[in-house]
Coordinates of N, CA and C in Angstrom, one line a residue:
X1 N 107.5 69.7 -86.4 CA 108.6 69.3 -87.3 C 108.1 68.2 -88.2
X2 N 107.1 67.3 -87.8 CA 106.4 66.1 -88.6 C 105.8 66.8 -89.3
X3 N 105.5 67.6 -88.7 CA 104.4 68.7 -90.2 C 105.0 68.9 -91.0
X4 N 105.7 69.7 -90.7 CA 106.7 70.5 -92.4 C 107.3 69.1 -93.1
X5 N 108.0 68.2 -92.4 CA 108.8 67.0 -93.2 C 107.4 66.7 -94.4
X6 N 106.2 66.2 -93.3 CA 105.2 65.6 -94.4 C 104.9 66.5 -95.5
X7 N 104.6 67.5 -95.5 CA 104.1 69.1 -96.0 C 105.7 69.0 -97.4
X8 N 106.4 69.2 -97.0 CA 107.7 68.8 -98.0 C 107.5 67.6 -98.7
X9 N 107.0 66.3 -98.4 CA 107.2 65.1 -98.8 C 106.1 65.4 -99.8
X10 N 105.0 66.1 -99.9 CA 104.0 66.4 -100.6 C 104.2 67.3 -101.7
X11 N 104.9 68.3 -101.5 CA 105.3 69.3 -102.4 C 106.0 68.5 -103.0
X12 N 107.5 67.7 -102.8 CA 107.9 67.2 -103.6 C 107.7 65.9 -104.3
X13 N 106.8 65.4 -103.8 CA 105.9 64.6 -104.7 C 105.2 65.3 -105.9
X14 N 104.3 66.2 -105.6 CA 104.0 67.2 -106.3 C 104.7 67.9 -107.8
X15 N 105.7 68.6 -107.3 CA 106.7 68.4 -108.4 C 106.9 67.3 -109.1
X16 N 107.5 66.3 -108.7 CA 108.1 65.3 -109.2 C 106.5 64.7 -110.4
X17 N 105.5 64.4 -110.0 CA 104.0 63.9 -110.8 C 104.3 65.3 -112.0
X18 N 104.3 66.2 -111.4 CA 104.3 67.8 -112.7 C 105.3 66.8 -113.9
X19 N 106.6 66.8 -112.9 CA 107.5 66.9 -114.6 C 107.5 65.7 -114.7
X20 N 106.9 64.5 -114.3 CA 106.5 63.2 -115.5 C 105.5 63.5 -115.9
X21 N 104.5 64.6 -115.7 CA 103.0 64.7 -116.4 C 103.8 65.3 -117.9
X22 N 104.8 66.5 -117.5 CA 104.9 67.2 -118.8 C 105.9 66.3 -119.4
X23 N 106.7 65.3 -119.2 CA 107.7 64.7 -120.0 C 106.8 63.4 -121.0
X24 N 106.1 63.1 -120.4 CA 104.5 61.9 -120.9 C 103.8 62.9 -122.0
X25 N 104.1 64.2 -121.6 CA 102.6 65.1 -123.0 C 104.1 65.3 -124.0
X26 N 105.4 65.7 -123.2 CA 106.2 65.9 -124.5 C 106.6 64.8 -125.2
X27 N 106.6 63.7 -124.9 CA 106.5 62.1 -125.6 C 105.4 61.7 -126.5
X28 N 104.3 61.8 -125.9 CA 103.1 61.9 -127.0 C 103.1 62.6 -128.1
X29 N 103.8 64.0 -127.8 CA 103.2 65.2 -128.4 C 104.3 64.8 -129.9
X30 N 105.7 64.7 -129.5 CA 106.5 63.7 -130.6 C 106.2 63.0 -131.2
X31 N 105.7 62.5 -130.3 CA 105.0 60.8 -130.9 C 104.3 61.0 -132.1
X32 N 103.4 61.8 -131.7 CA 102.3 62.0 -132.8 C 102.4 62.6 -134.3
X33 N 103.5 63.3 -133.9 CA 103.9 64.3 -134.7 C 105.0 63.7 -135.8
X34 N 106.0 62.5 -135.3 CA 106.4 61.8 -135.9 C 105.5 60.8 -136.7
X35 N 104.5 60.2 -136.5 CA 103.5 59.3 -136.9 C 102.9 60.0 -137.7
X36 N 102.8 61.6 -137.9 CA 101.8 62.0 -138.7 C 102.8 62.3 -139.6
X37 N 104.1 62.7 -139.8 CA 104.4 62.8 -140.8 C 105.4 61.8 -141.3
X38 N 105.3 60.3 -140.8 CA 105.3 59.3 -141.9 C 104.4 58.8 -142.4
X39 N 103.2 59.2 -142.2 CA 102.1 58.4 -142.6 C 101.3 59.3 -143.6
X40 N 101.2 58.5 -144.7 CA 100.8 59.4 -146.0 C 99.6 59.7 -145.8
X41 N 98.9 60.5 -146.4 CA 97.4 60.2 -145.9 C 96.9 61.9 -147.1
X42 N 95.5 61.3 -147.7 CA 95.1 62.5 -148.7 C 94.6 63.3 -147.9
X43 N 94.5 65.0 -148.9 CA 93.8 65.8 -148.1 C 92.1 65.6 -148.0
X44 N 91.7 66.3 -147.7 CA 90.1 66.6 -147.3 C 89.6 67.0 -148.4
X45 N 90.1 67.9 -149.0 CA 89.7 68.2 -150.8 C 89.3 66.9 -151.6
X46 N 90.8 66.2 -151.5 CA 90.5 65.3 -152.4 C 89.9 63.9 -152.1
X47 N 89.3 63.8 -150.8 CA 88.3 63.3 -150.1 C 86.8 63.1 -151.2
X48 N 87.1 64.8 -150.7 CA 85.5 65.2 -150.8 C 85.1 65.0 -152.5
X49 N 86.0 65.5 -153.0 CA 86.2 65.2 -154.5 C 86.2 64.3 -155.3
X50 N 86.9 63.2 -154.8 CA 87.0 62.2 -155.6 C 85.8 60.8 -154.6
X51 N 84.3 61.4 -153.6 CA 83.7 60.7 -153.2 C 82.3 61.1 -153.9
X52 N 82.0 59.8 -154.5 CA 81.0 60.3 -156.1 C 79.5 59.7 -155.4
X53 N 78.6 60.3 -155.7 CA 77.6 59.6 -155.5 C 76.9 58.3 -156.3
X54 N 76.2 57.2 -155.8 CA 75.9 56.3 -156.8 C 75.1 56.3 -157.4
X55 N 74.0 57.7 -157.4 CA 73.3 57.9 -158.7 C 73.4 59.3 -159.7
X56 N 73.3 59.3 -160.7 CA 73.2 60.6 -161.3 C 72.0 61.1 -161.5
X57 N 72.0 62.3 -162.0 CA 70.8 63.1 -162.3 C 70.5 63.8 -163.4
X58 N 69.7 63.4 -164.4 CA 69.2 64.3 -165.6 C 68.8 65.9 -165.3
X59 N 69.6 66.7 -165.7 CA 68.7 68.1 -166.0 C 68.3 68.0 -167.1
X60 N 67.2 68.9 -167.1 CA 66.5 70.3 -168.1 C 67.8 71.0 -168.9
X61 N 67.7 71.4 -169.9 CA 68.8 72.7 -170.0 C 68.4 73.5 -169.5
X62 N 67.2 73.6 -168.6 CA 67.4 75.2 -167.5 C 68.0 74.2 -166.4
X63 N 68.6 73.4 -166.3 CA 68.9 73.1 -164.8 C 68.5 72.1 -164.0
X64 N 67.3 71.9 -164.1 CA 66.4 71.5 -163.7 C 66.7 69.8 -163.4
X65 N 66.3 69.1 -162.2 CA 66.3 67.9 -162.1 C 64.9 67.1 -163.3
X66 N 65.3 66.2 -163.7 CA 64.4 65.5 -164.2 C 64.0 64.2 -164.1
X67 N 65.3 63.4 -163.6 CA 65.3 62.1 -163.0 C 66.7 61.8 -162.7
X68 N 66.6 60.9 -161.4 CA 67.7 60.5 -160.9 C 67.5 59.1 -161.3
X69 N 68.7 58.4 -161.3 CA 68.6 56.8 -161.9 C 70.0 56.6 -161.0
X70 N 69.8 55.5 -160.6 CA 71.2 54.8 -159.4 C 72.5 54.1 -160.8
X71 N 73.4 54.7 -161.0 CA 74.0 54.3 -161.8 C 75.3 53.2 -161.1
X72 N 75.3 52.8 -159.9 CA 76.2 52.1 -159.2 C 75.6 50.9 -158.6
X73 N 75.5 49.6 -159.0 CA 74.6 49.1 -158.1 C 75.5 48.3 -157.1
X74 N 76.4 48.8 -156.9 CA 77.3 47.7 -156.2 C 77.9 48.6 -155.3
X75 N 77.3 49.7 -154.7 CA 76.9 50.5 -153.6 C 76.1 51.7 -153.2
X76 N 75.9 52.2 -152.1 CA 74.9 52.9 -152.2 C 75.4 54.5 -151.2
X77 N 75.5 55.2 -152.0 CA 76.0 56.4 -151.7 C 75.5 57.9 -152.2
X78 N 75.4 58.6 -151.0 CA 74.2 59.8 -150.9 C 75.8 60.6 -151.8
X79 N 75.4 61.9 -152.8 CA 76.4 63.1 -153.1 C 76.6 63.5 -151.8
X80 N 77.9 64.1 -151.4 CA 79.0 64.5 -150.4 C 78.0 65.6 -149.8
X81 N 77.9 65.9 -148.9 CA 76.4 66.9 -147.9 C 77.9 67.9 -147.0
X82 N 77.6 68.9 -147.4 CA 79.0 70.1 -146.4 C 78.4 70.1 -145.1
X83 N 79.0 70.0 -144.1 CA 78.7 69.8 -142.5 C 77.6 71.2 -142.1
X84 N 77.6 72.6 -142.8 CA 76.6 73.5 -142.7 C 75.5 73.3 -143.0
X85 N 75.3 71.6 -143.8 CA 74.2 71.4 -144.3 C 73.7 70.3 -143.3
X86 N 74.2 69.5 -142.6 CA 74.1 68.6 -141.9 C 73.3 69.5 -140.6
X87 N 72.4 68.9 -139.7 CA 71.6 69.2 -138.4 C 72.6 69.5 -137.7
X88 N 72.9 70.3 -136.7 CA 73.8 69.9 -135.8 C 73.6 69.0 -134.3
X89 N 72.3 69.3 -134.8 CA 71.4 67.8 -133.6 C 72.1 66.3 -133.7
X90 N 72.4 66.3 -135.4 CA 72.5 65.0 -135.4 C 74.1 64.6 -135.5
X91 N 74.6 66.0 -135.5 CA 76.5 65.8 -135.0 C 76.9 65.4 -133.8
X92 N 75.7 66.4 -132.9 CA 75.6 66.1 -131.7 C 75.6 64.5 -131.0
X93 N 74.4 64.0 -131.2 CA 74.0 62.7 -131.1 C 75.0 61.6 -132.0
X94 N 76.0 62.1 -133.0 CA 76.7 61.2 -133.8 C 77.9 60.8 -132.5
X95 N 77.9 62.3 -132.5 CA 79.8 62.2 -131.4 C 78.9 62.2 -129.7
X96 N 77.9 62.3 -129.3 CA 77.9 61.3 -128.2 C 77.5 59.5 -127.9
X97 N 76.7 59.9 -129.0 CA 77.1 58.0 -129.1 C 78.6 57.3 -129.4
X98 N 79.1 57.8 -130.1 CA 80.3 57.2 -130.9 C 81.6 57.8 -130.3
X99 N 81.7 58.6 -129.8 CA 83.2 59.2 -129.5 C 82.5 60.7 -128.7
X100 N 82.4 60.3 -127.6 CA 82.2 61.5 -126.4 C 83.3 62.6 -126.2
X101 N 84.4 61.9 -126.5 CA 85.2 63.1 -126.3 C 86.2 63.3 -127.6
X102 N 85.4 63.3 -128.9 CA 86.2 63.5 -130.0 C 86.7 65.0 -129.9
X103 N 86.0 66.2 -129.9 CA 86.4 67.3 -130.0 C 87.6 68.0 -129.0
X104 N 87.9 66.3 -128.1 CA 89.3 67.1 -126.9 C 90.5 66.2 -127.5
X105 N 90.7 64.9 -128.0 CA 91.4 63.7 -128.2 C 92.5 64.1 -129.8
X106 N 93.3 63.9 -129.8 CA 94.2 63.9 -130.3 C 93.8 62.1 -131.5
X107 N 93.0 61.8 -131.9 CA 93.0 60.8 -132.6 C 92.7 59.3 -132.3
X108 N 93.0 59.4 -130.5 CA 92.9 58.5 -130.2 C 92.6 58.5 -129.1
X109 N 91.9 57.8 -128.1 CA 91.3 58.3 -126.3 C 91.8 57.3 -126.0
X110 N 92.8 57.8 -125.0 CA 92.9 56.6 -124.2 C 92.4 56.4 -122.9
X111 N 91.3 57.1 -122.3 CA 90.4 56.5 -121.4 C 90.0 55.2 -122.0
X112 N 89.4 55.5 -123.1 CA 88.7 55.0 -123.7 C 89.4 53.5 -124.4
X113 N 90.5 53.5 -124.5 CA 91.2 52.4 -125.1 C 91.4 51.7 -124.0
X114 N 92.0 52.3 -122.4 CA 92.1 51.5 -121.2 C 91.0 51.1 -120.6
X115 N 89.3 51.6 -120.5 CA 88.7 50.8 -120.5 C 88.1 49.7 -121.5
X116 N 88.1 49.9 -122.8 CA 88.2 48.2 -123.1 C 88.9 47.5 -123.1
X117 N 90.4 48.2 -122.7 CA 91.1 46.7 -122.5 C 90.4 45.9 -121.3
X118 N 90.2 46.9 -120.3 CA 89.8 46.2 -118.7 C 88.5 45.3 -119.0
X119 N 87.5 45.9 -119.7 CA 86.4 45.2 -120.3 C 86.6 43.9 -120.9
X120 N 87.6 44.0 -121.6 CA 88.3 42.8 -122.6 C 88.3 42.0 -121.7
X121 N 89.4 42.6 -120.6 CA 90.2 41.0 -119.4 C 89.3 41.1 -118.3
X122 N 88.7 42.0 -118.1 CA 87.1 41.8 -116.6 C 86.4 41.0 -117.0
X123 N 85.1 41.2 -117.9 CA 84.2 40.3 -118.1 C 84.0 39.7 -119.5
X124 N 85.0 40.0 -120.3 CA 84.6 39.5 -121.7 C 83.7 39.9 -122.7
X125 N 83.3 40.5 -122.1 CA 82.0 41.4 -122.8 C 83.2 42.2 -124.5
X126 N 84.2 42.6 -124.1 CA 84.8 43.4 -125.4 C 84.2 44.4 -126.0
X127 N 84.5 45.3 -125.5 CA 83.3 46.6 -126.7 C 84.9 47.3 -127.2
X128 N 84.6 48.2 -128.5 CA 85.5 49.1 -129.2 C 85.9 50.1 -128.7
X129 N 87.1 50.6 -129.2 CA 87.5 51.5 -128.4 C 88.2 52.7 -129.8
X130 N 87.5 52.5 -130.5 CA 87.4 53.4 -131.6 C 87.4 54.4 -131.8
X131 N 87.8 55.9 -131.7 CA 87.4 56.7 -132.3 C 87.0 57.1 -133.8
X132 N 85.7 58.7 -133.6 CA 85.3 58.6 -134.4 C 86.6 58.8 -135.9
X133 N 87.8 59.3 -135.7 CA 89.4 59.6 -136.4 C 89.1 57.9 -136.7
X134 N 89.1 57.0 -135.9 CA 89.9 55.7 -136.4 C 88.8 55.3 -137.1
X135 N 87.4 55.2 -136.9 CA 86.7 54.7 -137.6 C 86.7 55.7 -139.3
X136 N 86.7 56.4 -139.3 CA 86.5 57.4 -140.9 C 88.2 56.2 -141.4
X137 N 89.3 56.6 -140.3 CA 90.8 55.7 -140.8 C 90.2 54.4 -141.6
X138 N 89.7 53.8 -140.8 CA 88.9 52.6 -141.6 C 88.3 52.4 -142.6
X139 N 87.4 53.6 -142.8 CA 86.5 54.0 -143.5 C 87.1 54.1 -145.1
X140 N 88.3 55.4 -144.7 CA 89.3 55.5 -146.0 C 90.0 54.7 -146.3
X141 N 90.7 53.4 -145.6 CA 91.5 52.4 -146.3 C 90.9 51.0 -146.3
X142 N 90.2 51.1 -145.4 CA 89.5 49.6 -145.7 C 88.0 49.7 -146.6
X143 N 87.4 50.5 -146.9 CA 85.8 50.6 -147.7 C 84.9 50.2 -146.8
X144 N 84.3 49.2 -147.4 CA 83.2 48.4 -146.5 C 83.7 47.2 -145.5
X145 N 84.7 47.1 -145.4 CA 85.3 45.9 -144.3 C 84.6 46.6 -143.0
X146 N 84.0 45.8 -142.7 CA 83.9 46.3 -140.9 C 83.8 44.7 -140.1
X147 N 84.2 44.8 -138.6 CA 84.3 44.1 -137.4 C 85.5 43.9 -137.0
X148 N 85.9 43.0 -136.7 CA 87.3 42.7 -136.2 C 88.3 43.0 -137.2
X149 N 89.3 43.6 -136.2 CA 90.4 43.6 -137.5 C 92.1 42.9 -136.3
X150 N 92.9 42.5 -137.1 CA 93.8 42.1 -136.7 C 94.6 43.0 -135.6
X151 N 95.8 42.8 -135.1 CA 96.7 43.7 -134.4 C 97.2 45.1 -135.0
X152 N 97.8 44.3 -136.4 CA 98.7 44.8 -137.0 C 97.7 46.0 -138.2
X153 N 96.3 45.3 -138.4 CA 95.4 46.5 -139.1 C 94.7 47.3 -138.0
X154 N 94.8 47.1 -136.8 CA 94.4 48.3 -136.0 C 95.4 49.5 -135.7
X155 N 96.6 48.8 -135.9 CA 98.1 50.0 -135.6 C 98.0 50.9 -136.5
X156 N 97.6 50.3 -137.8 CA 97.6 51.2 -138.7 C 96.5 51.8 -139.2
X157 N 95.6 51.9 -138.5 CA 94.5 52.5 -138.7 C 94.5 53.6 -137.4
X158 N 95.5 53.0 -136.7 CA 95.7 54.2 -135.3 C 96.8 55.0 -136.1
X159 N 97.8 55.1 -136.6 CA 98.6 55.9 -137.6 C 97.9 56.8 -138.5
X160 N 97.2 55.5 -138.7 CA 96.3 57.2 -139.6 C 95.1 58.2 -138.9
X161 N 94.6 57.4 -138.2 CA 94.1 58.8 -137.4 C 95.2 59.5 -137.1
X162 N 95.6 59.4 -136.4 CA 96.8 60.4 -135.7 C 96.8 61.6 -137.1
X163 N 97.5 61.1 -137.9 CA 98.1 61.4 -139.1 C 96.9 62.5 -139.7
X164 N 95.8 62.3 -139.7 CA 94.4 62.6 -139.9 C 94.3 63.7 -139.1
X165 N 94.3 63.7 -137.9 CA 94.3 64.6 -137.0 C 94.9 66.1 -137.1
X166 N 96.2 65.8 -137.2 CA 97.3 66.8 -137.9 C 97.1 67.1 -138.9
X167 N 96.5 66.4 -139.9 CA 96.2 67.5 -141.1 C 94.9 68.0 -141.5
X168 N 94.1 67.5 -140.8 CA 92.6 67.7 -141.0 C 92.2 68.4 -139.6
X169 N 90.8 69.6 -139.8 CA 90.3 70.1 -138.5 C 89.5 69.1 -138.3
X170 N 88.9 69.4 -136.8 CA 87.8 68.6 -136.5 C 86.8 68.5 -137.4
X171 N 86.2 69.6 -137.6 CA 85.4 69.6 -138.5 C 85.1 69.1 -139.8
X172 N 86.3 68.9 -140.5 CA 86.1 68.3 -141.8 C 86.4 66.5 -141.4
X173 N 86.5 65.9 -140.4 CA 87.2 65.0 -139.8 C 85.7 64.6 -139.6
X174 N 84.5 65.3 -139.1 CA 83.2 64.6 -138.8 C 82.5 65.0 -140.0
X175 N 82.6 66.1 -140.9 CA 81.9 66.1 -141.8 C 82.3 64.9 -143.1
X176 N 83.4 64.2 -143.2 CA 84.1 63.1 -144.2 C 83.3 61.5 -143.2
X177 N 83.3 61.4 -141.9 CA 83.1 60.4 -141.2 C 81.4 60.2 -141.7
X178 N 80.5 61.7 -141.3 CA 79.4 61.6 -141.7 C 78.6 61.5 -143.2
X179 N 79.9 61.7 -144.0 CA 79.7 61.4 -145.2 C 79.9 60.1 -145.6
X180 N 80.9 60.0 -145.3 CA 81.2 58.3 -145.8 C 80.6 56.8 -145.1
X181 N 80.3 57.5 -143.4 CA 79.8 56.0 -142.7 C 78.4 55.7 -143.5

C-alpha cells in the first residue's frame, strides 16, 4: 500500500512539473513574440545593403581592379562577405567560443545568463552572458561602443535580439554578426 501511495505521489508530481514546464514555454513563447513585435528592428537586406565598405576600388573598363584606396579613415571595414563565402571552420570556432548554444536559443540563454549571475554573486570574477543575437543587437544600435553597459541598455539590447530572432534565420543572424564584429 506504501508502494502505490509513493508510486502515485510520483506520477503526480510528474504531471504537475509537465504542466508548469508547458505553462513557462507558453509564457516565454508570448513573451517573445510580444517583444518581437514591438520592437522595430531592420531587415537583413537592408543590413547588408546599407553596410559599405571603407575602401573603394578603381576598375579598368574591362572590370578589372586597379587600385583600392581606404576612403573612410574613421573606420575600418572589410565589403559585406555572404556566409557561403565565409570557412565554416571559422563559424564553427566563432559560435563555440562565443555562444555554444546559439543554434538552440531563442536570442537569449538562460543557462547562460543564470550562470553569470551566480559568477557575478560567487566569486566576482563577472563574465558576459551575451549572446551571439545580443552582441550583433549591440553591434546594430550601439556601433563601436563596447564593455559595460547600463541595466536599462542591456534590456534593450535583449528586445532586440529577441526581435532579431523572429525575423531573421540563424544564418543571416551569424553571417551580419561575422560581418559587422
Amino acid at each position: 500500500m506504501r508502494k502505490m501511495t509513493s508510486m502515485r505521489f510520483v506520477m503526480r508530481s510528474a504531471r504537475v512539473l509537465a504542466a508548469a514546464l508547458a505553462v513557462a514555454l507558453l509564457v516565454v513563447s508570448l513573451s517573445t513574440a510580444i517583444i518581437a513585435a514591438l520592437t522595430p528592428t531592420p531587415t537583413f537586406d537592408e543590413v547588408r545593403t546599407s553596410t559599405l565598405g571603407s575602401e573603394s576600388t578603381l576598375l579598368s573598363r574591362d572590370g578589372e581592379p586597379l587600385q583600392r584606396l581606404r576612403v573612410d579613415m574613421t573606420r575600418r571595414q572589410l565589403e559585406w562577405t555572404a556566409l557561403n563565402a565565409i570557412s565554416p571552420s571559422l563559424v564553427r570556432a566563432v559560435v563555440a567560443a562565443e555562444d555554444q548554444r546559439f543554434w538552440w536559443h531563442f536570442g537569449f540563454d538562460p543557462a547562460s545568463g543564470a550562470s553569470a549571475v551566480m559568477d557575478q554573486f560567487g566569486n566576482g570574477r563577472g563574465r558576459g552572458a551575451s549572446t551571439i543575437t545580443m552582441q550583433l543587437a549591440g553591434l546594430m544600435t550601439e556601433g563601436d561602443r563596447f564593455g559595460r553597459r547600463s541595466f536599462d541598455e542591456k534590456l534593450a539590447q535583449f528586445r532586440y535580439a529577441i526581435a532579431l530572432e523572429h525575423r531573421w534565420s540563424k544564418q543571416q543572424i551569424i553571417e551580419a554578426y561575422l560581418n559587422l564584429v
